[in-house]
Short mmCIF file of N, CA and C in Angstrom, two decimals:
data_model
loop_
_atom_site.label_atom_id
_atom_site.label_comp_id
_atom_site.label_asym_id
_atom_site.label_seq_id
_atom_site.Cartn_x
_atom_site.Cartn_y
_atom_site.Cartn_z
N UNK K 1 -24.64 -39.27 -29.69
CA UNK K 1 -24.72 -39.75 -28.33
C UNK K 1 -25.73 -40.87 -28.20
N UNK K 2 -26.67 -40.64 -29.08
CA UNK K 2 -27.39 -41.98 -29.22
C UNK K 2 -27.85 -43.28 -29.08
N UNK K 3 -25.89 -43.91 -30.06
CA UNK K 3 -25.63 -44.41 -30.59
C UNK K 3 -25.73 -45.80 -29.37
N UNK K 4 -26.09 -47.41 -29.62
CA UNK K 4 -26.54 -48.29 -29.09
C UNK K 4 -25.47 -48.71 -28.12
N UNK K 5 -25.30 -49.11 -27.47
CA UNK K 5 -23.83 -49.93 -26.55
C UNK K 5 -24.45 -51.05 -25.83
N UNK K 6 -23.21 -52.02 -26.31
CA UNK K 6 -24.54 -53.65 -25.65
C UNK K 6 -23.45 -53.53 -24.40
N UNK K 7 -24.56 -54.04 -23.11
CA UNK K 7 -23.67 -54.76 -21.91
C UNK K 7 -24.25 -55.96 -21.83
N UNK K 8 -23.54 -56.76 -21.19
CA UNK K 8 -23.83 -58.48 -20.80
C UNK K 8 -25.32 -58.36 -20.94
N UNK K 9 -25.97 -58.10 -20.41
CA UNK K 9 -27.73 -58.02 -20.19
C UNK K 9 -28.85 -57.76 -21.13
N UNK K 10 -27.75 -57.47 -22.24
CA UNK K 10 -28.67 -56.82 -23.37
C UNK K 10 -27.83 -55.52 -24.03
N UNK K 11 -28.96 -54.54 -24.64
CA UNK K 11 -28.16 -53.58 -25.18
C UNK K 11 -29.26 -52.45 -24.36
N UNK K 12 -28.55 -51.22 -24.64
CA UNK K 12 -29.02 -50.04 -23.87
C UNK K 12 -28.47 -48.91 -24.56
N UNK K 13 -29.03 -47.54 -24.87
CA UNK K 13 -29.12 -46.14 -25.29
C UNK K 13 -28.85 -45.13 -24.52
N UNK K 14 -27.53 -44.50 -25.12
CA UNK K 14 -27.51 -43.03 -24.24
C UNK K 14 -27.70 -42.05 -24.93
N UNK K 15 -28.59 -40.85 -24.45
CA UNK K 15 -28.93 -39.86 -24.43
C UNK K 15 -28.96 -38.84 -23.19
N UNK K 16 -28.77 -37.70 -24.77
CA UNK K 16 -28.82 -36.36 -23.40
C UNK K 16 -30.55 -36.50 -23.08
N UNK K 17 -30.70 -36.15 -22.01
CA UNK K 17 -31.93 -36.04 -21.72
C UNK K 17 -32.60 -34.64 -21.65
N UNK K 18 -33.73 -34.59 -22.94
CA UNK K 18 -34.09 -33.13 -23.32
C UNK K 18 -35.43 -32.86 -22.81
N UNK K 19 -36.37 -34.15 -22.63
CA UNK K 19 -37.69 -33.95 -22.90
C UNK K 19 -38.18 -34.40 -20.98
N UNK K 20 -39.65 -33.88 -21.05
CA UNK K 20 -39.83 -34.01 -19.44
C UNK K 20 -39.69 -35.23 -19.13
N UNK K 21 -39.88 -36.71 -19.51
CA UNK K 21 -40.13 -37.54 -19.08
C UNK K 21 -38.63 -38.32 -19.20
N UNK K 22 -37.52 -38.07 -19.86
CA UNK K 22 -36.39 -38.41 -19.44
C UNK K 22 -35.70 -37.57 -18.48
N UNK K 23 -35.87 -36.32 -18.14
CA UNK K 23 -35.76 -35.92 -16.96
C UNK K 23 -36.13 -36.38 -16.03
N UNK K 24 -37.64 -36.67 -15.53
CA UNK K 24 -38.23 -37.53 -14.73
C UNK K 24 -37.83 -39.31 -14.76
N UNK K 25 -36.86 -39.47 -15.76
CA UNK K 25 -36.63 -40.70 -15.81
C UNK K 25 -34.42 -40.62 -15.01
N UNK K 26 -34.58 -39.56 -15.01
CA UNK K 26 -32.96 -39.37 -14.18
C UNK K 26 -33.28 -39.10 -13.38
N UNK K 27 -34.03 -38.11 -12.57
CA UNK K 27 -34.37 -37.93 -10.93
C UNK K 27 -35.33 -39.40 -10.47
N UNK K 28 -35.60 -40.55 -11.07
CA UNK K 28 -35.95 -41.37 -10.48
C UNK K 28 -34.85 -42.81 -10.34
N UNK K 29 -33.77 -42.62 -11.24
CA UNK K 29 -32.98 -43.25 -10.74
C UNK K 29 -32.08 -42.53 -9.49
N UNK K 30 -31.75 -41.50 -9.62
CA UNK K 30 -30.98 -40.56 -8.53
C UNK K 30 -31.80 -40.96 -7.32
N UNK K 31 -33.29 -41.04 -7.03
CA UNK K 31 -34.20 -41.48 -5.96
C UNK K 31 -33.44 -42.57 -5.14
N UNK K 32 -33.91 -43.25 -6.55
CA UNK K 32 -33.57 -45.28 -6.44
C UNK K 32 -32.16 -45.28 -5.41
N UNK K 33 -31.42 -45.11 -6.29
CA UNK K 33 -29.50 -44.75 -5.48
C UNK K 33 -29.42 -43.88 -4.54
N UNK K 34 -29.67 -42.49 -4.67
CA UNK K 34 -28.92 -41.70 -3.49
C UNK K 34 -30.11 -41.90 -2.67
N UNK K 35 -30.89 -41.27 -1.96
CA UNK K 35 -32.18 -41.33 -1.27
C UNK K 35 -32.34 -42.93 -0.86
N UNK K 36 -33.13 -43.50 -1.99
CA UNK K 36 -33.08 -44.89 -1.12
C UNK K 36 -32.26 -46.11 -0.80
N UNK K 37 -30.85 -46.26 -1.60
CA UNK K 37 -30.04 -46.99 -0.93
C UNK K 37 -29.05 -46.02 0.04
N UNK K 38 -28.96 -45.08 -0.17
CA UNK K 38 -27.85 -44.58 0.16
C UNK K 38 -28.24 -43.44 1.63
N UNK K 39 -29.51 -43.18 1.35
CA UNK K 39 -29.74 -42.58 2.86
C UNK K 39 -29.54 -41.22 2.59
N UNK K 40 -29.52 -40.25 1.65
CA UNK K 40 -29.41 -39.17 0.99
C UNK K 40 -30.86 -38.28 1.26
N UNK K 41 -30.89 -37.39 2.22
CA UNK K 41 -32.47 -36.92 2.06
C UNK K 41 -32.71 -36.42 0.93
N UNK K 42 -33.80 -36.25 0.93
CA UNK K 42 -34.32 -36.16 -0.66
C UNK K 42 -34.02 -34.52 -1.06
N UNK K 43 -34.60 -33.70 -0.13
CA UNK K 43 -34.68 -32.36 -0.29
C UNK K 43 -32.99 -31.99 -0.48
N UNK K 44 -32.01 -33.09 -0.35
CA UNK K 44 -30.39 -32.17 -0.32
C UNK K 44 -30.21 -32.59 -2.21
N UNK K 45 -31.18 -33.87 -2.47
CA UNK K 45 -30.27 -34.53 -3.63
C UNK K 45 -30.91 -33.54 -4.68
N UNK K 46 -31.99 -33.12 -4.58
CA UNK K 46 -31.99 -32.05 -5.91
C UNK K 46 -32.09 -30.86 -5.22
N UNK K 47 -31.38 -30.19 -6.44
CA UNK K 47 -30.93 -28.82 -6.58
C UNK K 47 -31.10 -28.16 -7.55
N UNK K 48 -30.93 -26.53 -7.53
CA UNK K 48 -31.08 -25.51 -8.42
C UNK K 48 -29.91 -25.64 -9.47
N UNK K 49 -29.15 -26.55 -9.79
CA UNK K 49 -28.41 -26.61 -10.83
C UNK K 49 -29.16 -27.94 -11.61
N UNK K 50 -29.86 -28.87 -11.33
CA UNK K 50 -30.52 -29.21 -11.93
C UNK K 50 -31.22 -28.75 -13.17
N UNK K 51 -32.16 -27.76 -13.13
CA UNK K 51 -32.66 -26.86 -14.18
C UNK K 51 -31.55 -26.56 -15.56
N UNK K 52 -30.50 -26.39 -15.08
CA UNK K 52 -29.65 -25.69 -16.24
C UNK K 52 -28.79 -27.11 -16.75
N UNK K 53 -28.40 -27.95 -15.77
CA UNK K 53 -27.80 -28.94 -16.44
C UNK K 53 -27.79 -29.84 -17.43
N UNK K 54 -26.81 -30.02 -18.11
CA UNK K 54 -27.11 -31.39 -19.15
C UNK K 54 -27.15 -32.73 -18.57
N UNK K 55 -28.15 -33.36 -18.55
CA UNK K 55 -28.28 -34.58 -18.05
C UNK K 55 -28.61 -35.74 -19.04
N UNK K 56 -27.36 -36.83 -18.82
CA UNK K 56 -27.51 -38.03 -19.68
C UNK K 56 -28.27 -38.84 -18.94
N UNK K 57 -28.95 -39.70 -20.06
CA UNK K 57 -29.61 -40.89 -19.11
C UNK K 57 -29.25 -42.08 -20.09
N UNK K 58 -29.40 -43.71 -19.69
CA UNK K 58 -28.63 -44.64 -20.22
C UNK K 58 -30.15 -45.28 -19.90
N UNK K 59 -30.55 -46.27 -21.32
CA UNK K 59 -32.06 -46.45 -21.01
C UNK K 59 -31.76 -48.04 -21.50
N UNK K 60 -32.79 -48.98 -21.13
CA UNK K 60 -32.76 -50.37 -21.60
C UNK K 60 -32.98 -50.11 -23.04
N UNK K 61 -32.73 -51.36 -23.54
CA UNK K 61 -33.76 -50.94 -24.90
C UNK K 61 -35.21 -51.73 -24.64
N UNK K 62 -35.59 -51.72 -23.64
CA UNK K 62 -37.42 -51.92 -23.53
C UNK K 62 -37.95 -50.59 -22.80
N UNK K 63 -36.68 -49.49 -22.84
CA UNK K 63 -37.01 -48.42 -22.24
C UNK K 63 -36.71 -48.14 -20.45
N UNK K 64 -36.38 -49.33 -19.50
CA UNK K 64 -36.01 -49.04 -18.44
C UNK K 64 -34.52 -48.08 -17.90
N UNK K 65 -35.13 -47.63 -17.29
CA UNK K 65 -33.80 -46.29 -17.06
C UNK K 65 -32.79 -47.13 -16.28
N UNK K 66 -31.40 -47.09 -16.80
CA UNK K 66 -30.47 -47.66 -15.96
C UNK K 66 -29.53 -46.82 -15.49
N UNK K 67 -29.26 -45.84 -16.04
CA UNK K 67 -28.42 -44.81 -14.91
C UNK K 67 -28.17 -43.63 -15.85
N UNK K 68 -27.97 -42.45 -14.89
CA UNK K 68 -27.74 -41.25 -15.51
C UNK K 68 -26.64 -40.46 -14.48
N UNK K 69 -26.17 -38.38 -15.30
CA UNK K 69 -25.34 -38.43 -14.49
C UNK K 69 -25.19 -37.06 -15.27
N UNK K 70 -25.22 -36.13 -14.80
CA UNK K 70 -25.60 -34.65 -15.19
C UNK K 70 -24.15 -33.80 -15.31
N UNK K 71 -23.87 -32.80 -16.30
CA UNK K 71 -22.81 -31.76 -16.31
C UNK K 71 -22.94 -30.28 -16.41
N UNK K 72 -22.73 -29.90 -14.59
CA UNK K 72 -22.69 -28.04 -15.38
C UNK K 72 -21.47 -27.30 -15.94
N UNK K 73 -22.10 -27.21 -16.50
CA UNK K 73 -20.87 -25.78 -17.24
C UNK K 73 -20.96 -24.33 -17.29
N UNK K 74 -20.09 -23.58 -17.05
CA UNK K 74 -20.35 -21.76 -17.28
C UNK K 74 -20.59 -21.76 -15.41
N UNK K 75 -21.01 -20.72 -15.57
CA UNK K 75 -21.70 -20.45 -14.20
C UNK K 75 -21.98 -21.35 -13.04
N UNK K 76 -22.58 -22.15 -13.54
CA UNK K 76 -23.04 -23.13 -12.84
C UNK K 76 -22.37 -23.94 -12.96
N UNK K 77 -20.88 -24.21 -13.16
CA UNK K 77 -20.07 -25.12 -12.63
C UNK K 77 -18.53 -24.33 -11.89
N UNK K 78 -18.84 -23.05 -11.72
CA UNK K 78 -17.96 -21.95 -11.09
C UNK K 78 -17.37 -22.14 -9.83
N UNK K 79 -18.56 -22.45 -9.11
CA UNK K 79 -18.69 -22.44 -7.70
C UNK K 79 -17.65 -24.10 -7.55
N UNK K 80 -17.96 -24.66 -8.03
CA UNK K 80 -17.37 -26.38 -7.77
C UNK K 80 -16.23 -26.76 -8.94
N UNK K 81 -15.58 -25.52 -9.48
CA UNK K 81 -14.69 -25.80 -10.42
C UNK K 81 -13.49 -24.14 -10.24
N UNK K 82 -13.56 -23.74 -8.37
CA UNK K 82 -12.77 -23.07 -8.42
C UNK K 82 -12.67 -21.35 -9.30
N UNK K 83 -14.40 -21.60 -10.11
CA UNK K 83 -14.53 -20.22 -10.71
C UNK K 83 -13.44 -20.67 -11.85
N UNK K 84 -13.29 -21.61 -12.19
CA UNK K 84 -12.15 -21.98 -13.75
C UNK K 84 -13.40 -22.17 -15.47
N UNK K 85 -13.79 -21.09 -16.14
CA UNK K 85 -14.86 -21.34 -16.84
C UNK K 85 -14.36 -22.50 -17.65
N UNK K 86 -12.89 -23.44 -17.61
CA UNK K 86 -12.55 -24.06 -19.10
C UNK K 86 -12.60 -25.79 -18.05
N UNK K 87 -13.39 -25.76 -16.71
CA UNK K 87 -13.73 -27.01 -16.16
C UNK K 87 -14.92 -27.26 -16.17
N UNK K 88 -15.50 -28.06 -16.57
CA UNK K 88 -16.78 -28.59 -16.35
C UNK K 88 -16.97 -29.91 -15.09
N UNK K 89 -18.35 -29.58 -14.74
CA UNK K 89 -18.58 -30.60 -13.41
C UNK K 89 -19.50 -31.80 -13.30
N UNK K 90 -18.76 -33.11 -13.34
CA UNK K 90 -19.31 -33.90 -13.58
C UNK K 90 -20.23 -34.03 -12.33
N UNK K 91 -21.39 -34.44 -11.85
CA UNK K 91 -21.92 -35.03 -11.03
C UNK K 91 -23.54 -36.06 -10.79
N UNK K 92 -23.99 -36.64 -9.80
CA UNK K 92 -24.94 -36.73 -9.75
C UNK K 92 -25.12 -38.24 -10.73
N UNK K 93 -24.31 -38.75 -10.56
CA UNK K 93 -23.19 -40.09 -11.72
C UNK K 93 -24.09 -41.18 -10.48
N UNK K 94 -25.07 -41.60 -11.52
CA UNK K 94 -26.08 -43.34 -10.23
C UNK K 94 -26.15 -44.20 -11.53
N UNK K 95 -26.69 -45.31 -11.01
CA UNK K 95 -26.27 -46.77 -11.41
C UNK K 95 -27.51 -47.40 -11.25
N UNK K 96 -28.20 -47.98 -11.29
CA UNK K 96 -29.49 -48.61 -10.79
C UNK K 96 -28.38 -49.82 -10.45
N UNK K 97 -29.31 -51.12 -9.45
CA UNK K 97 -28.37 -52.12 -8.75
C UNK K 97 -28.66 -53.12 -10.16
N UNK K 98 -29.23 -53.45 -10.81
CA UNK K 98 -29.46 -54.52 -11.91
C UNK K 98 -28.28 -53.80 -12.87
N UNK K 99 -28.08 -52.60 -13.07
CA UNK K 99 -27.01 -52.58 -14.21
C UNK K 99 -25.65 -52.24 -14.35
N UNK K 100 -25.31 -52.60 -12.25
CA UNK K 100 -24.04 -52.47 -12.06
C UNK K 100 -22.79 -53.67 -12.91
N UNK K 101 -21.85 -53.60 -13.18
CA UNK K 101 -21.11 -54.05 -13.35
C UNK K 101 -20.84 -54.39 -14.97
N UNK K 102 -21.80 -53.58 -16.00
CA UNK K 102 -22.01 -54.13 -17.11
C UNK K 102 -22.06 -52.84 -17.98
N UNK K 103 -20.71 -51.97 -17.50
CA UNK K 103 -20.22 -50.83 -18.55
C UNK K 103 -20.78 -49.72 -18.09
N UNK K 104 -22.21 -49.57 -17.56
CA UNK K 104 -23.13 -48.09 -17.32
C UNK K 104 -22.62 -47.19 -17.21
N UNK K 105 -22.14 -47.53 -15.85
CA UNK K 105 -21.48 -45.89 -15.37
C UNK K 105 -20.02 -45.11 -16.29
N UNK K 106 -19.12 -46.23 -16.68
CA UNK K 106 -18.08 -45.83 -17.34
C UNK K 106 -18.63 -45.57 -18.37
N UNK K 107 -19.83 -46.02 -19.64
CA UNK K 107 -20.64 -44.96 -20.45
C UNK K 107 -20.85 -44.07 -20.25
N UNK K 108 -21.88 -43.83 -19.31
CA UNK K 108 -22.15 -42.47 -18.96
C UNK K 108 -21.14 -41.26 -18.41
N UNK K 109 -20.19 -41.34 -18.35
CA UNK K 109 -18.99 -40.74 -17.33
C UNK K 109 -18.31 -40.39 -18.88
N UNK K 110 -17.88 -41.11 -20.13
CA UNK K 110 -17.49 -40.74 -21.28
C UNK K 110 -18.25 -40.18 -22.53
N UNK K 111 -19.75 -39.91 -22.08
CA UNK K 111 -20.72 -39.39 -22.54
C UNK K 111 -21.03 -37.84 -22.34
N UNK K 112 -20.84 -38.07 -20.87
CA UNK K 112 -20.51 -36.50 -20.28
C UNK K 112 -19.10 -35.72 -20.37
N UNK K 113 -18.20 -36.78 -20.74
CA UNK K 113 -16.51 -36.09 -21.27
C UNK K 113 -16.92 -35.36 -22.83
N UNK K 114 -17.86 -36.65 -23.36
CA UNK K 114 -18.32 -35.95 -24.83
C UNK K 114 -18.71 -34.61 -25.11
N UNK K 115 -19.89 -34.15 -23.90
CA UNK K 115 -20.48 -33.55 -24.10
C UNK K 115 -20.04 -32.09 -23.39
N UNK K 116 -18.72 -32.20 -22.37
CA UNK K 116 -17.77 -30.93 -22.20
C UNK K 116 -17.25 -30.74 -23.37
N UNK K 117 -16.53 -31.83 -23.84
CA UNK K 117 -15.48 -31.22 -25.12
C UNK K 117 -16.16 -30.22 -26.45
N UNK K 118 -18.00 -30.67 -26.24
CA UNK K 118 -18.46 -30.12 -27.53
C UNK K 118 -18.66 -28.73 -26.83
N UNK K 119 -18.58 -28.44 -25.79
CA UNK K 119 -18.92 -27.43 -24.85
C UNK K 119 -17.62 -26.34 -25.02
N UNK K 120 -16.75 -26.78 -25.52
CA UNK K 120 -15.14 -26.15 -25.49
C UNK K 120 -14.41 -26.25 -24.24
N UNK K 121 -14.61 -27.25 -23.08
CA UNK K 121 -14.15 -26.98 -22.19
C UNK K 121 -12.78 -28.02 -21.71
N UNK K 122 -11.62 -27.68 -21.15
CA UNK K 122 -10.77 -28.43 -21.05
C UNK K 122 -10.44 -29.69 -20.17
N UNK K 123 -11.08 -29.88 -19.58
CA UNK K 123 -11.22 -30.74 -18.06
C UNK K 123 -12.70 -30.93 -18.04
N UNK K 124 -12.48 -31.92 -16.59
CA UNK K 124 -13.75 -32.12 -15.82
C UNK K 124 -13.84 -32.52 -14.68
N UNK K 125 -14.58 -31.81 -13.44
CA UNK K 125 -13.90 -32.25 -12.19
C UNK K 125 -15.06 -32.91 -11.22
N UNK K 126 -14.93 -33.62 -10.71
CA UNK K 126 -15.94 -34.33 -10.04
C UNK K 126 -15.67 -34.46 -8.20
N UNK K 127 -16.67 -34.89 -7.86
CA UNK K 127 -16.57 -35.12 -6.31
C UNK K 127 -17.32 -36.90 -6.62
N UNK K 128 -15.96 -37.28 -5.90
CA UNK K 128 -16.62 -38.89 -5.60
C UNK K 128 -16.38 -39.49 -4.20
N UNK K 129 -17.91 -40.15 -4.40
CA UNK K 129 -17.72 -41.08 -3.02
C UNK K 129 -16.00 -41.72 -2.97
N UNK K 130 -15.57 -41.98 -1.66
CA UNK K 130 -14.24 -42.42 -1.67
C UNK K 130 -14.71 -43.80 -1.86
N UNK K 131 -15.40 -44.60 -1.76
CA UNK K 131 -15.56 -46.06 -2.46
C UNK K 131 -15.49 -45.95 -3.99
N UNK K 132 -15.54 -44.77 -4.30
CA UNK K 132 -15.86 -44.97 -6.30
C UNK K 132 -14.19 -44.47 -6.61
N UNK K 133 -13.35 -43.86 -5.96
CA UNK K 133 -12.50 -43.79 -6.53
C UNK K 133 -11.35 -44.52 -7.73
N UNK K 134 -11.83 -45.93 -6.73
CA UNK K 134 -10.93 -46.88 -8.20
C UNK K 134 -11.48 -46.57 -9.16
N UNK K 135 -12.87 -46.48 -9.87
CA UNK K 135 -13.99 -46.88 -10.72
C UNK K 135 -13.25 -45.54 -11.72
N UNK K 136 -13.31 -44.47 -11.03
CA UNK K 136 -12.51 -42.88 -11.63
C UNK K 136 -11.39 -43.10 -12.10
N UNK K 137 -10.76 -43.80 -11.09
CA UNK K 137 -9.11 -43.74 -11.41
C UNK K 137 -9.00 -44.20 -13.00
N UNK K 138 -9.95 -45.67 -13.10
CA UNK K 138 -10.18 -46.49 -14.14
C UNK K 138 -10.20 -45.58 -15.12
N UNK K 139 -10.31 -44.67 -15.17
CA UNK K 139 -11.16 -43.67 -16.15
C UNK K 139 -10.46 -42.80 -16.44
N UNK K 140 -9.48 -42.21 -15.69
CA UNK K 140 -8.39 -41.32 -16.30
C UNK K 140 -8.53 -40.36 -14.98
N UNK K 141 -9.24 -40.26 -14.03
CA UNK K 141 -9.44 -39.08 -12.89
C UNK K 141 -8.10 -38.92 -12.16
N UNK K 142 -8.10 -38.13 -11.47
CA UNK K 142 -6.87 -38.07 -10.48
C UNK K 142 -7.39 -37.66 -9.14
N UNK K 143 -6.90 -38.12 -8.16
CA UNK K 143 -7.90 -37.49 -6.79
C UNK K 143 -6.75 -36.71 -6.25
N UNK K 144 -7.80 -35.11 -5.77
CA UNK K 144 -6.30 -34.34 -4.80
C UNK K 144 -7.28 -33.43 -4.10
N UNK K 145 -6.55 -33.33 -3.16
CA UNK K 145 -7.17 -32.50 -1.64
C UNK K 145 -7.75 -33.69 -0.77
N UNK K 146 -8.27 -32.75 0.07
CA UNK K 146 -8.54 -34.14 1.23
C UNK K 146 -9.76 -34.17 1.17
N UNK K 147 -9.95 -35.55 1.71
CA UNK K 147 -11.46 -36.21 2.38
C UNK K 147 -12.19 -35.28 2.63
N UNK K 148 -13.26 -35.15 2.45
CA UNK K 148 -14.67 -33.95 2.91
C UNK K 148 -15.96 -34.95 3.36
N UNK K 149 -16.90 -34.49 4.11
CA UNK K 149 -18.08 -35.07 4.06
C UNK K 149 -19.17 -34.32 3.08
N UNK K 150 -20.07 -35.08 2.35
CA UNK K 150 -21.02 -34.66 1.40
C UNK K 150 -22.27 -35.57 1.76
N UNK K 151 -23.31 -35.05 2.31
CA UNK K 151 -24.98 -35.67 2.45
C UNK K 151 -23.86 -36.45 3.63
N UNK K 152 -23.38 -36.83 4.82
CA UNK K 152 -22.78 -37.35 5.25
C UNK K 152 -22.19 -38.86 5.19
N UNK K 153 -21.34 -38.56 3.60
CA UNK K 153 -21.02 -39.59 3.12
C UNK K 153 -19.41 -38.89 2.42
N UNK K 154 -18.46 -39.59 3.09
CA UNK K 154 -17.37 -39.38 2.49
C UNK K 154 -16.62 -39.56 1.06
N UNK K 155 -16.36 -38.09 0.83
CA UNK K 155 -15.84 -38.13 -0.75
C UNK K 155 -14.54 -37.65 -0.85
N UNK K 156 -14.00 -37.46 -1.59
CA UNK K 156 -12.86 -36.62 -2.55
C UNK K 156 -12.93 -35.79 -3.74
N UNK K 157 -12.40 -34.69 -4.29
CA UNK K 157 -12.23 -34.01 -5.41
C UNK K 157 -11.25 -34.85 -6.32
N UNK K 158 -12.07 -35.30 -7.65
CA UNK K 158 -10.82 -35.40 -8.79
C UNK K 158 -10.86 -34.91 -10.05
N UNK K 159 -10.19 -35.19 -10.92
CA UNK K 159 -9.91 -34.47 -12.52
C UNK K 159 -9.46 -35.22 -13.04
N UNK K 160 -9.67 -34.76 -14.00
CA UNK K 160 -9.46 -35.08 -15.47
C UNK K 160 -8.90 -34.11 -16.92
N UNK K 161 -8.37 -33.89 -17.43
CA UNK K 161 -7.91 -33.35 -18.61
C UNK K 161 -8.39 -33.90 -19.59
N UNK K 162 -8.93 -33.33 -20.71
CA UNK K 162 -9.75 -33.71 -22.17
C UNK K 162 -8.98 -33.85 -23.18
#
């Protein structure tokens, strides 16, 4: 997972994030995006699935965090996967604004497909803003059920098959 991936801007590193300070380096982009562009109070954007999740983070190579994007599985992806143990749940998928458009998020989004499949799990289901839907579609997602509000920002349920 490591392994280097250049975008226009340079090159940049993904990793699962194991140690405290790349943790603290994904809840400060999640800040950056949901909370301060997006108007997300702070106290809704983290949660008790945090703790258990696998969280990737996508780093400059001078070390600046450019986006990350967390997966529960088992239990803790029950509740938001229909109680199906063979779906895993993508979420929590931010971007910093300097490293939009230059691969990030579609890294990180096939990083976390990586890291279900080593998990044994068959799928992966996500909730996306309805503006990100093309970005998913791009990606292999499928959107079904209806519109919901989330932090009061409109999303959709989609999937994927592994």
């Amino acid at each position: 997972m490591s392994a280097p991936h250049e975008a226009r801007s340079g090159s940049y590193v993904l990793r699962v994030a194991e140690d405290a300070a790349d943790r603290e380096a994904c809840f400060a982009v999640r800040k950056e995006v949901f909370v301060g562009e997006q108007g997300v109070p702070e106290d809704i954007e983290y949660d008790a699935y945090d703790a258990g999740a696998l969280h990737v983070l996508a780093v400059r190579e001078d070390g600046v965090p450019l986006g990350t994007g967390r997966l529960l599985y088992g239990e803790a992806a029950a509740a938001k996967t229909d109680g199906d143990p063979t779906v895993g749940s993508l979420g929590r998928l931010a971007v910093t604004r300097e490293a939009r458009g230059l691969g990030v998020g579609a890294a990180l989004v096939r990083a976390i497909e990586d890291a279900a499949r080593a998990r044994g799990l068959a799928a992966v289901d996500l909730h996306a803003q309805t503006h990100a839907l093309g970005f998913y579609e791009r990606l292999g997602y499928v959107a079904y059920g209806e519109e919901f509000p989330d932090a009061g920002i409109p999303h959709r349920a989609m999937q994927r098959s592994l």
